Coordinates of C-alpha atoms and ligand atoms in Angstrom, one line a residue:
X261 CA -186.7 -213.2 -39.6
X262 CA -189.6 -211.4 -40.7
X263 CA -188.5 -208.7 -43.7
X264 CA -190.0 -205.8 -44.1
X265 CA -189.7 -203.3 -47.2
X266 CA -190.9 -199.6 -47.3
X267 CA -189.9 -196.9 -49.9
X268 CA -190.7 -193.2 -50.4
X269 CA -191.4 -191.4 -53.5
X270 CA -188.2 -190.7 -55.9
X271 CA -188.1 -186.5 -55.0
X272 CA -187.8 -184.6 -58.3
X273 CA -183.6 -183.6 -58.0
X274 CA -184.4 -180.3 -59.2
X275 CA -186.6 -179.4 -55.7
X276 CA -185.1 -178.2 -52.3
X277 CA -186.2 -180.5 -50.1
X278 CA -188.7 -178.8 -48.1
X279 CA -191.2 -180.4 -44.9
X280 CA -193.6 -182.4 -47.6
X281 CA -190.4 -184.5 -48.8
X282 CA -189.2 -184.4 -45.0
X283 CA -192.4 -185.8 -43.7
X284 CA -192.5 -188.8 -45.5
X285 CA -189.0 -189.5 -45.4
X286 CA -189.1 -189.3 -41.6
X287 CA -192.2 -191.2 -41.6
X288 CA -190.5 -194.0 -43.2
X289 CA -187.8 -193.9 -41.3
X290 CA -189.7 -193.9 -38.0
X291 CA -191.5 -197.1 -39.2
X292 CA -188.4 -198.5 -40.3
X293 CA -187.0 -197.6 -36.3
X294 CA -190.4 -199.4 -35.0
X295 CA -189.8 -202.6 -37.4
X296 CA -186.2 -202.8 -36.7
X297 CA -186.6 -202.8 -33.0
X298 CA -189.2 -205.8 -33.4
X299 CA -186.1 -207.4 -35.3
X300 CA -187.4 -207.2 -38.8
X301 CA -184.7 -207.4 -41.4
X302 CA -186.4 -204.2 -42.9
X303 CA -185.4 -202.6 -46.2
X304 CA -185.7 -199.0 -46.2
X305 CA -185.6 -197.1 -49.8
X306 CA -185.4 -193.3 -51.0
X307 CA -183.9 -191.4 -53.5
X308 CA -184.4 -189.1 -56.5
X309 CA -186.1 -189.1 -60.0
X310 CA -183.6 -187.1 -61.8
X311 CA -185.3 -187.5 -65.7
X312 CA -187.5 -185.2 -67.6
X313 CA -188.2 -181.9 -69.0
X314 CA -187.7 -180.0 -66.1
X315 CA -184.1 -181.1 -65.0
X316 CA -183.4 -180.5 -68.8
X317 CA -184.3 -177.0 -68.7
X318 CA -183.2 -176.1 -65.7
X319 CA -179.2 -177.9 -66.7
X320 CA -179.6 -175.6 -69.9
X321 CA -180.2 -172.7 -67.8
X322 CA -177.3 -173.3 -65.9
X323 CA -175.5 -174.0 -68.6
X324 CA -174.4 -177.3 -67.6
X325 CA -174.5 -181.0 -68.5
X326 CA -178.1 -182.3 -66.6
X327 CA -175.9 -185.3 -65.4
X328 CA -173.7 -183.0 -64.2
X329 CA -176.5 -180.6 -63.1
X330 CA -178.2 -183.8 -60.8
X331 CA -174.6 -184.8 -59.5
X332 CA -174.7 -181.6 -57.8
X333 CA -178.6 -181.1 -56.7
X334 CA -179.0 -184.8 -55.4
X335 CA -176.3 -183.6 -53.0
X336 CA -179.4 -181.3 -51.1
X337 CA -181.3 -185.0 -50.7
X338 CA -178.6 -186.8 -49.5
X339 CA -177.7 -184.0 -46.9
X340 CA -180.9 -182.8 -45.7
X341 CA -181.9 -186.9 -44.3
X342 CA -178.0 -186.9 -42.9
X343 CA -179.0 -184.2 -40.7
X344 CA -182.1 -185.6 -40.1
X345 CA -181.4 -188.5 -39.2
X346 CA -182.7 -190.9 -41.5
X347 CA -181.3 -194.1 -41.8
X348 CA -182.4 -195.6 -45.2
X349 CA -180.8 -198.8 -46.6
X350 CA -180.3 -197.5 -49.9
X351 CA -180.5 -194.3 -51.8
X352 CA -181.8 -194.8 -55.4
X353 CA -180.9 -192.3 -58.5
X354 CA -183.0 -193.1 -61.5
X355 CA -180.0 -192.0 -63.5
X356 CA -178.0 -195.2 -61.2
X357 CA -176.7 -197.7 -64.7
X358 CA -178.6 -200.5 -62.9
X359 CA -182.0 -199.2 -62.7
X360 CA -181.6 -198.0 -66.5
X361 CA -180.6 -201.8 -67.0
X362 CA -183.8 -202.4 -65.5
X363 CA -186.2 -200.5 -66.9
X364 CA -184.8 -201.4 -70.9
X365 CA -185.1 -205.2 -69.5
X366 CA -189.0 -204.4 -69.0
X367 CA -190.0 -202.3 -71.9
X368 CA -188.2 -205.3 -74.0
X369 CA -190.3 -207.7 -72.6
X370 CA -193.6 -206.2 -72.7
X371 CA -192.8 -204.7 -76.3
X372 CA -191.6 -208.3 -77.0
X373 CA -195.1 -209.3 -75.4
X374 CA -197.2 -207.2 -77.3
X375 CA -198.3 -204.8 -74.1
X376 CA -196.1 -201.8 -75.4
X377 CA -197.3 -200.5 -79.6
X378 CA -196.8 -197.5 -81.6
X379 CA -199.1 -195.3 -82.6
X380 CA -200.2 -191.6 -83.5
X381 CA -201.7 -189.7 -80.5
X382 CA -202.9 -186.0 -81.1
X383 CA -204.2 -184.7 -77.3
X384 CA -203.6 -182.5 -74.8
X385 CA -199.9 -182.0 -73.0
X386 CA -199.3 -180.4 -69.6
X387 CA -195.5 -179.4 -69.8
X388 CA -196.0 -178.9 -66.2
X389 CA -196.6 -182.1 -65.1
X390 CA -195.0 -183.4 -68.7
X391 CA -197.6 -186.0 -69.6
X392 CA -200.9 -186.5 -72.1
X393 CA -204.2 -185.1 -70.2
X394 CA -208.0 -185.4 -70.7
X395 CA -210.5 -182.9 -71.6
X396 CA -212.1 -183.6 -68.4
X397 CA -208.7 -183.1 -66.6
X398 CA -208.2 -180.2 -68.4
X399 CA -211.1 -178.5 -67.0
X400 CA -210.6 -179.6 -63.7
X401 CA -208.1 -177.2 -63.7
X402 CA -205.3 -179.1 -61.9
X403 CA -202.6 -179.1 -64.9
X404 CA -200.8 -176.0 -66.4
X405 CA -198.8 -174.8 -69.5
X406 CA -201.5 -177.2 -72.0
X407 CA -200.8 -177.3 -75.7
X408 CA -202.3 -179.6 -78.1
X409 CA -199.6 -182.3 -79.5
X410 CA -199.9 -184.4 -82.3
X411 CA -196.9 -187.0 -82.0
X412 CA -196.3 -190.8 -82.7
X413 CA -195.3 -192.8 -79.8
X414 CA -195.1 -195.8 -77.7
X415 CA -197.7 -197.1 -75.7
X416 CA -198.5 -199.2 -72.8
X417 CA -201.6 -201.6 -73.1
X418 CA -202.8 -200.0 -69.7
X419 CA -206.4 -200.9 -70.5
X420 CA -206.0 -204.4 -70.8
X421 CA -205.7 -204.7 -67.0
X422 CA -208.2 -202.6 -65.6
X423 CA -210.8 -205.0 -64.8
X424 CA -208.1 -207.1 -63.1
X425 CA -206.7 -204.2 -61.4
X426 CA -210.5 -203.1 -59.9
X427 CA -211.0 -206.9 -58.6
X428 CA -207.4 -206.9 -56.8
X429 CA -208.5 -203.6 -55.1
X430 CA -211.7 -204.8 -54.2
X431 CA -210.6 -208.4 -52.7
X432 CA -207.7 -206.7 -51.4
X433 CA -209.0 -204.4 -48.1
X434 CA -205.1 -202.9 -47.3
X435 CA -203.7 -202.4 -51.0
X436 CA -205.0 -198.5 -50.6
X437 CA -205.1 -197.0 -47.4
X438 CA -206.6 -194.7 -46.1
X439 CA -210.1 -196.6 -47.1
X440 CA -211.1 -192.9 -48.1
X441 CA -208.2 -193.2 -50.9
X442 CA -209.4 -196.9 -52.0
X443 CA -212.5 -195.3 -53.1
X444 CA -211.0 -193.0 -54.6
X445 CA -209.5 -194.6 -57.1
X446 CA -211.9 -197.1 -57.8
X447 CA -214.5 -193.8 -58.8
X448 CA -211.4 -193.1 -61.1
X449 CA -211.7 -196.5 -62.6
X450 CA -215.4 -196.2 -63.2
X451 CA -214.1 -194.8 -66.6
X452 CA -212.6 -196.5 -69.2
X453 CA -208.8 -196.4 -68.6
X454 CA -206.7 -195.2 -71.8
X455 CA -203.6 -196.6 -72.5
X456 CA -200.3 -195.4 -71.1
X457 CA -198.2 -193.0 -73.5
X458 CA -194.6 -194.1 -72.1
X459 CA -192.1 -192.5 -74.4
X460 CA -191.1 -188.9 -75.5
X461 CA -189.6 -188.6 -78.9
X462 CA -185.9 -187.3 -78.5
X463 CA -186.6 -184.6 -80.7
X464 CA -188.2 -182.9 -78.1
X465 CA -186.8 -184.6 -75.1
X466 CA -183.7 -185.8 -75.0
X467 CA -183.1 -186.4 -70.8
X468 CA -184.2 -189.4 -70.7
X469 CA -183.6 -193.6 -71.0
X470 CA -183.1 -194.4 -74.2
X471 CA -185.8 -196.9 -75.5
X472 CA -183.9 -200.0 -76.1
X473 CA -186.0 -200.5 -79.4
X474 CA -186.0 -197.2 -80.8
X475 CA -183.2 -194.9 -80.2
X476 CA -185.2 -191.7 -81.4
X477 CA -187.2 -192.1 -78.1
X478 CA -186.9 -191.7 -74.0
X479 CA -189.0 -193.4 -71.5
X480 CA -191.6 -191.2 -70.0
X481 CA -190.3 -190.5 -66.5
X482 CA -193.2 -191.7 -64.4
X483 CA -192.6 -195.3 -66.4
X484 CA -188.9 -195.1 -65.2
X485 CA -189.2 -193.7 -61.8
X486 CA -191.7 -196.4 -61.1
X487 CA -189.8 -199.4 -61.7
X488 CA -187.3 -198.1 -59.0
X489 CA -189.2 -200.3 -56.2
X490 CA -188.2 -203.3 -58.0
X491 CA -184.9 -202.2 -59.5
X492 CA -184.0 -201.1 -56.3
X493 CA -183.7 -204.7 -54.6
X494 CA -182.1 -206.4 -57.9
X495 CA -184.7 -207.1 -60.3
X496 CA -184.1 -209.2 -62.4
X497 CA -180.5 -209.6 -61.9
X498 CA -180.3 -210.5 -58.4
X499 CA -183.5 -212.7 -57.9
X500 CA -182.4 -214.2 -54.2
X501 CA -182.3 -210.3 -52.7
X502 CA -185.7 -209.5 -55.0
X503 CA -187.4 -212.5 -54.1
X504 CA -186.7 -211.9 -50.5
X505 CA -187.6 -207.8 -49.7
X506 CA -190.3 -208.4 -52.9
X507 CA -193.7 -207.1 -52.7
X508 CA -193.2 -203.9 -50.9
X509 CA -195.3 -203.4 -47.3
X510 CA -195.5 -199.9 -47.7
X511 CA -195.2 -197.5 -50.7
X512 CA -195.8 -194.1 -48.4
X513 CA -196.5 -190.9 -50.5
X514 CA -198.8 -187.8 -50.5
X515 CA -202.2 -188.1 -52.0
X516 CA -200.9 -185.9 -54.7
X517 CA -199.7 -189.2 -56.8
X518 CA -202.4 -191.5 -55.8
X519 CA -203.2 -192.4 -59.4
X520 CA -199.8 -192.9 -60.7
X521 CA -198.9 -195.1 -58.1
X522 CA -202.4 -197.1 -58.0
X523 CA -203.0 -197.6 -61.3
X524 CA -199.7 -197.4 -63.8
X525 CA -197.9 -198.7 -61.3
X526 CA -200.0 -201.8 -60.5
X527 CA -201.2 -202.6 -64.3
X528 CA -197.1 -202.5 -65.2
X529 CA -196.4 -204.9 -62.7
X530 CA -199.7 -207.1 -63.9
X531 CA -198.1 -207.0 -67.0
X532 CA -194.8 -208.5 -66.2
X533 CA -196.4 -211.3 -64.2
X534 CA -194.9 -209.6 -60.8
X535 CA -196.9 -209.8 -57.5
X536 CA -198.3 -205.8 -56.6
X537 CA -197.3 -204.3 -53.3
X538 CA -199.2 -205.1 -50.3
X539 CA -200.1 -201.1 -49.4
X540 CA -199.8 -197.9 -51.2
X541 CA -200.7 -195.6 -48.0
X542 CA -200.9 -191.8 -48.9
X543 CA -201.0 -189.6 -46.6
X544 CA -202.5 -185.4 -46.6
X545 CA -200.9 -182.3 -47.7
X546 CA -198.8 -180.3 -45.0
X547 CA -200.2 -176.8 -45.9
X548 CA -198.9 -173.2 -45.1
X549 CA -201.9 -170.7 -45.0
X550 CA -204.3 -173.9 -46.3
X551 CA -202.4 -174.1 -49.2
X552 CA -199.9 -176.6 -50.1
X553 CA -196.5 -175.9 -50.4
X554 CA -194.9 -176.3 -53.5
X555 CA -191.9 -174.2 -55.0
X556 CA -194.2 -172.6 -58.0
X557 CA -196.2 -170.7 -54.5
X558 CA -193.0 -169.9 -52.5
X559 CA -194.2 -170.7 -49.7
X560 CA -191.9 -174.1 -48.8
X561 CA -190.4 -174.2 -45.4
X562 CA -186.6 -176.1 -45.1
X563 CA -186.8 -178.6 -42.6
X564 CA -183.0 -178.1 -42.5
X565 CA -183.4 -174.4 -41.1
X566 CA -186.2 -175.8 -38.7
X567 CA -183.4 -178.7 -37.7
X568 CA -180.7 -176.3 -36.9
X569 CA -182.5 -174.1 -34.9
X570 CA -184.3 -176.4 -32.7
X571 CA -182.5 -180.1 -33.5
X572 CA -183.7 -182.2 -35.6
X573 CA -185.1 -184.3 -33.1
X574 CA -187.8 -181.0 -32.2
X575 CA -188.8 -181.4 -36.5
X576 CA -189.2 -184.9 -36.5
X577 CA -191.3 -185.1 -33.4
X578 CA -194.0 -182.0 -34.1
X579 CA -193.9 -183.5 -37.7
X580 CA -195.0 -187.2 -36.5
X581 CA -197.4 -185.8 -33.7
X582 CA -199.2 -183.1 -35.5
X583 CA -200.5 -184.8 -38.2
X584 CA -202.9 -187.4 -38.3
X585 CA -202.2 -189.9 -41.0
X586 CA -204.3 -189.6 -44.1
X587 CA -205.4 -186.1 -43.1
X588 CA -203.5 -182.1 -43.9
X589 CA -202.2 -180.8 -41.4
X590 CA -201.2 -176.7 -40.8
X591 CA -197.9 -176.2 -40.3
X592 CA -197.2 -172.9 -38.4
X593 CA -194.1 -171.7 -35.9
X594 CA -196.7 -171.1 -33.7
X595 CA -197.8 -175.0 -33.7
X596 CA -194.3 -175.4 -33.4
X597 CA -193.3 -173.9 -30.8
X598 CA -196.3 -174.4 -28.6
X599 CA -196.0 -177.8 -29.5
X600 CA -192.3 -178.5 -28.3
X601 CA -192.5 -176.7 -25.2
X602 CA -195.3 -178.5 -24.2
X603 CA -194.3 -181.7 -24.8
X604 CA -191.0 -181.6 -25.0
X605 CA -189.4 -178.8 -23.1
X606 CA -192.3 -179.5 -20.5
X607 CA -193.7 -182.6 -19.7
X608 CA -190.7 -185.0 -20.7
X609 CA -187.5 -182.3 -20.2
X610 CA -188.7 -181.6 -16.8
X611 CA -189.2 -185.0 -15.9
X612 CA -186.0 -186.2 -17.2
X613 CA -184.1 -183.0 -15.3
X614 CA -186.4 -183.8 -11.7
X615 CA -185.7 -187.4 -11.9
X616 CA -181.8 -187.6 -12.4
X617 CA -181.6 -184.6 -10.0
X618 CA -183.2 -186.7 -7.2
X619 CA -180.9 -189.6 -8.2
X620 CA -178.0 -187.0 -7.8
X621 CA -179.3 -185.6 -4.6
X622 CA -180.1 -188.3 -2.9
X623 CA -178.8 -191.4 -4.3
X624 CA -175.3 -190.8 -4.6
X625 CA -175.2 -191.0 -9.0
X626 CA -176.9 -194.6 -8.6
X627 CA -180.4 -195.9 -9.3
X628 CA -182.0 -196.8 -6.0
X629 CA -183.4 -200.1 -4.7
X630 CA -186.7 -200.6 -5.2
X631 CA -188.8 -202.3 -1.8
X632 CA -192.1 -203.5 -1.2
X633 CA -194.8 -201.5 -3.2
X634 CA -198.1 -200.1 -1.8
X635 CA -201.0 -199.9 -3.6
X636 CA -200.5 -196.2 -5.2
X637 CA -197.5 -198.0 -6.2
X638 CA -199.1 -200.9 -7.9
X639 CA -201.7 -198.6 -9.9
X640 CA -199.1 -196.4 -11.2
X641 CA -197.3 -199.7 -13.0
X642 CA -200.6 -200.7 -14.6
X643 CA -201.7 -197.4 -16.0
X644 CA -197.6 -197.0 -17.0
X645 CA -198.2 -200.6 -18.5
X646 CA -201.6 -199.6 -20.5
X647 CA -199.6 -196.7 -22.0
X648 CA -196.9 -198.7 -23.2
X649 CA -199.3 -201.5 -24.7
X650 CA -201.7 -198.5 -26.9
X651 CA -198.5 -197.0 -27.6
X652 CA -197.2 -200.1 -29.3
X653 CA -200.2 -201.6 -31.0
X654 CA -201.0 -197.5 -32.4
X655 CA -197.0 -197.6 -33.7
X656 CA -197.7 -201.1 -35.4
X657 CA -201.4 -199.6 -36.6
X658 CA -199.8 -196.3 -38.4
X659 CA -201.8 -194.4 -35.3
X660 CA -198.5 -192.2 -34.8
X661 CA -199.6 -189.3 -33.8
X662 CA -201.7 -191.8 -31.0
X663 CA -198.5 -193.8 -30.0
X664 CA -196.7 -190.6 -29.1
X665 CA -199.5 -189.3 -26.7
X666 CA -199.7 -191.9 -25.3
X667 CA -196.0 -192.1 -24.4
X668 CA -196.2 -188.4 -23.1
X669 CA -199.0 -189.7 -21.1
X670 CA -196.4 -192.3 -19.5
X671 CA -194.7 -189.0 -18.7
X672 CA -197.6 -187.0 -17.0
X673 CA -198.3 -189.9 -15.2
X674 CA -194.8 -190.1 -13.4
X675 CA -194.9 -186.2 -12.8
X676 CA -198.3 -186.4 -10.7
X677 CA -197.4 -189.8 -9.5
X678 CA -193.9 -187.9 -8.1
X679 CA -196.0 -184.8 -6.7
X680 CA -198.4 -187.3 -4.9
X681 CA -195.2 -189.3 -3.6
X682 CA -193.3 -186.4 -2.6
X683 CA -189.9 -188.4 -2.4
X684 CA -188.4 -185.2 -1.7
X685 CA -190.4 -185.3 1.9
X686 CA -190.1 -189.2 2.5
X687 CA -186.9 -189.3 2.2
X688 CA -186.3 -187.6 5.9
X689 CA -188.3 -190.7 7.1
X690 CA -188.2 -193.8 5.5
X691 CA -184.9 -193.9 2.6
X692 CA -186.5 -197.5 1.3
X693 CA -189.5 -195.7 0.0
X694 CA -188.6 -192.4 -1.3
X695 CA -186.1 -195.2 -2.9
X696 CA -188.9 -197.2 -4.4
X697 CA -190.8 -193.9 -6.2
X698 CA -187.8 -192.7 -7.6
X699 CA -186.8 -196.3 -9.3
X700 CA -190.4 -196.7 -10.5
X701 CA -190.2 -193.2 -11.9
X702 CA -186.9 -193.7 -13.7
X703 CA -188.4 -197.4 -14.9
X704 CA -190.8 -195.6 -16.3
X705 CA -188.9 -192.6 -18.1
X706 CA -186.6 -195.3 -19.8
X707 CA -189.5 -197.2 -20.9
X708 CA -191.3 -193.8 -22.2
X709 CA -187.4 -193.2 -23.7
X710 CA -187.5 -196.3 -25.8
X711 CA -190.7 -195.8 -27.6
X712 CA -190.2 -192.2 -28.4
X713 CA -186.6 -193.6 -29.8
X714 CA -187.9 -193.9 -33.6
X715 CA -189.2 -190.8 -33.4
X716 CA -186.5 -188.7 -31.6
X717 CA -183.6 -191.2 -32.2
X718 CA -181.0 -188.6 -30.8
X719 CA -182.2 -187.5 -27.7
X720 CA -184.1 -190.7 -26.7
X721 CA -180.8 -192.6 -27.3
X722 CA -178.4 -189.7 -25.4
X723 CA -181.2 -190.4 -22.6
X724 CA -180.7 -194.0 -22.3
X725 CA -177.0 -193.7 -22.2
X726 CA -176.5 -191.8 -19.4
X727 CA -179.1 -194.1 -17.4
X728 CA -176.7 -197.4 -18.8
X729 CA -179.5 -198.6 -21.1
X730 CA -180.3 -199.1 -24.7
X731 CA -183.1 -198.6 -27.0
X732 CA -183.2 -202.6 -27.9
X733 CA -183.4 -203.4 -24.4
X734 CA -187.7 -204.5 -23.7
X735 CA -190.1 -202.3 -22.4
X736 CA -192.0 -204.9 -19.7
X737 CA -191.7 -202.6 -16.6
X738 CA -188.5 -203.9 -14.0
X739 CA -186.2 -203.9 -15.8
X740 CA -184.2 -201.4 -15.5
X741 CA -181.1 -201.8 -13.1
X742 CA -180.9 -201.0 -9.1
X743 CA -177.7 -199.6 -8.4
X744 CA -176.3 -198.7 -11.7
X745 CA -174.8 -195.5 -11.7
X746 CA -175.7 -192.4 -14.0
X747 CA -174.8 -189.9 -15.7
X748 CA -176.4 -186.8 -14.9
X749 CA -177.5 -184.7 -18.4
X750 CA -178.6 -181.1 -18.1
X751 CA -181.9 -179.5 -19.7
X752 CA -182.1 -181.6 -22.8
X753 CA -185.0 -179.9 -24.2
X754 CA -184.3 -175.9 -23.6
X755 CA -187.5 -174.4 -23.5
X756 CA -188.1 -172.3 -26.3
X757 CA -188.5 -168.4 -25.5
X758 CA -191.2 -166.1 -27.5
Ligands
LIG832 N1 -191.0 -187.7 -58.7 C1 -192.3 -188.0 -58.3 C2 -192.5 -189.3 -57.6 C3 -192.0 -190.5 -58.3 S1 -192.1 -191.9 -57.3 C4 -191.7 -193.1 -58.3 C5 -192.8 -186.8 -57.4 N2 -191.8 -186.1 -56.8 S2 -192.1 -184.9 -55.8 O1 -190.8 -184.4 -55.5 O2 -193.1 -184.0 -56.2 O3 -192.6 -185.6 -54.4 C6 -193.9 -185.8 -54.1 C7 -194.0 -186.3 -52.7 O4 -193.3 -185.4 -51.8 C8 -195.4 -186.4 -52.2 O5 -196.1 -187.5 -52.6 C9 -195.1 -186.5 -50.7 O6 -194.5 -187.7 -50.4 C10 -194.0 -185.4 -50.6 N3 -194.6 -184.1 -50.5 C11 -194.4 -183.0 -51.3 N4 -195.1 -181.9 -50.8 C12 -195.8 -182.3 -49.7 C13 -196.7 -181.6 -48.8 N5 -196.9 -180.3 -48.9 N6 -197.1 -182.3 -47.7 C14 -196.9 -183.6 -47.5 N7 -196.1 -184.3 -48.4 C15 -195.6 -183.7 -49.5 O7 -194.0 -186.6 -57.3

């Protein structure tokens, strides 16, 4: 069985999850859905980075212990993908006594190596983002609260691997996707690469893992939270499980830690010998008033409010189809709305609520027979066959946003195919083929049903129940059932009023 291993960024604890975390949470859990269905043995990781300055101040503030203070706040995580539905294999806490195991293991080694020295640095510090910056940073105006430092510390030989690092991106065409991303990076790397600062003295930082060679230091927290992709799945204690899920398929993030994750993360794994992930794929900024939301603006919106207003099945579905991966996307009610009652409420709800009420009406609960087929007929189970095909192969190509339209377009096509069949009118005349549209139609809408599962897993499956079928079952057209009896559901996708 084929594996397949994805992961999402480690949140920082001290957030509230807003719709950036929940996008690429549900994104990963939607390509974990597709995978699984095609029988991968897929690995699905998230979870939080609860180290650093920040959770330190903000468990002083509160007046409590920060392990105490992250106890509490990785609670928000945990329950904001409960109630949306993601099904992740494991949930990762960098404060979790294996991963601390882990990381120690790996400074030993390359301190024991020769890739980690101590030095005296004097540069610039952005407490903001709690690491060393350039000058040219600096101006660039991305990084706040700058003070000059002048501090010994522990350093990773990051320079040493540059050159390697610029040929494995070049030879390697998927390591960074989008393409627009790839080159991105390798205009960073144009520059000479400085080596990594990777530990904070305790003086000033205490939060932290203790490096196992100097107990007046912490790890930097980027340097942790990294190695969570590998502690994650048992490095180095459990080699069968790491050899097995081991290099990643997909790290998915936002653009907004591009670097960190293609070139620290990269040149630490060069440096312990350890094969590099097969693609790092960041995707663009949801923004609010073209602006990205972040909790310094106030302007983040809680997927969980979103969820129990509408379902979470309405979030995760405008969330997948109105952004195109790699690019921002606006994210207004408006959009929202317009976007579920189109879709939703409209072309598949309707459908869902016509179909079973013909079934009801005139098929006594059971799914007719289906007879000989014309040539209408014949048409309608190519172009419903075309669908499903682009639908699939955009899924497996990251083309979400494409897969879904063209599994509403399965549904448009069984609405005008119905008004053009009329089974409502043939019905007086000739039973076989009103019969015939009507099982066509509901082949169809279980089809359709089945690959909008990883994206609306709750509906799609309450769907498919009440018609006797299952998600796993295939999607070649005929195979759904004559005879079987349904369950009638009512208006599963309430419109939504102004
Ligand atoms: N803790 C680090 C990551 C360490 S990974 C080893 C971190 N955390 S974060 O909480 O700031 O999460 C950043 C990620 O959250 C982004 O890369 C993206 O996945 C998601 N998003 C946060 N805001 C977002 C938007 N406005 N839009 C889309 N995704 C966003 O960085």
């Amino acid at each position: 069985m084929d594996k397949f291993y994805i992961t999402t960024p480690l949140y920082y604890v001290n957030d509230e999850p807003h719709i950036g975390h929940a996008y690429t949470t549900i994104l990963a859990d939607v390509l974990s859905r597709i995978n699984r269905i095609q029988n991968k043995d897929v690995f699905f990781l998230t979870g939080t980075d609860e180290h650093g300055q920040k959770v330190q101040e903000a468990a002083e503030k509160r007046n409590v212990l920060p392990m105490t203070h992250v106890n509490e706040y990785v609670e928000r995580f945990k329950d904001a993908w409960g109630n949306l539905n993601v099904d992740y294999d494991y949930f990762i806490r960098t404060t979790d006594s294996k991963h601390s195991d882990s990381v120690k293991e790996i400074l030993t080694d390359l301190y024991e190596k020769g890739d980690i020295y101590f030095d005296e640095y004097e540069g610039l510090y952005s407490v903001s983002e709690e690491r060393f910056i350039t000058e040219k940073e600096k101006e660039e105006g991305a990084f706040r609260q700058i003070k000059k430092i002048k501090e010994k510390n522990y350093f990773f030989k990051m320079s040493k691997y540059q050159k390697k690092l610029i040929e494995h991106i070049k030879s390697n065409d998927d390591f960074i996707l989008p393409k627009s991303r790839k080159n991105e990076i390798l205009g960073f790397l144009k520059n000479n690469l400085n080596d990594l600062c990777i530990s904070r003295p305790k003086s000033r930082l205490s939060w932290g893992i203790e490096i196992p060679f100097d107990k007046d230091y912490v790890t930097y927290v980027w340097f942790d939270a990294l190695i969570n992709y590998i502690s994650a799945i048992g490095y180095k204690k459990d080699n069968k499980k790491f050899n097995h899920y081991w290099p990643a398929d997909y790290h998915l993030m936002a653009k907004d830690i591009l670097t960190t994750h293609c070139v620290y993360w990269p040149t630490m794994l060069m440096a312990c010998n350890i094969q590099l992930p097969k693609t790092i794929f960041a995707h663009g900024w949801w923004l609010i008033d073209d602006t990205k939301m972040s909790k310094s603006l106030g302007n983040v919106i809680k997927p969980l409010d979103l969820a129990k207003q509408y379902g979470s099945d309405a979030l995760r579905y405008y969330l997948m189809r109105n952004m195109v991966l790699g690019q921002d996307a606006s994210f207004t009610i408006e959009s929202f709305e317009k976007r579920y009652n189109a879709d939703l409420a409209n072309d598949y709800g309707n459908l869902v609520n016509r179909i079973f009420i013909l079934i009801s009406k005139y098929f006594n609960n059971s799914i007719p027979e289906k007879a000989k087929y014309d040539s209408v007929d014949n048409d309608f189970i190519k172009n419903i066959e075309n669908f499903t095909n682009s639908s699939i192969q955009n899924y497996n190509n990251m083309k979400i946003h494409d897969g879904i339209e063209n599994t509403i377009s399965i549904f448009r096509t069984v609405n005008k195919f119905l008004e053009n069949k009329a089974p409502w009118k043939t019905i007086k005349e000739n039973k076989e083929i009103a019969g015939t549209t009507i099982y066509l139609s509901a082949e169809a809408l279980r089809i359709g049903t089945i690959l909008l599962y990883p994206i609306i897993p709750e509906k799609s499956i309450q769907i498919l129940d009440s018609m006797k079928c299952s998600y796993k079952d295939n999607t070649t057209f005929g195979n759904l059932k004559e005879n079987s009896t349904i369950d009638i559901i009512k208006n599963i996708f309430p419109r939504i009023q102004n």
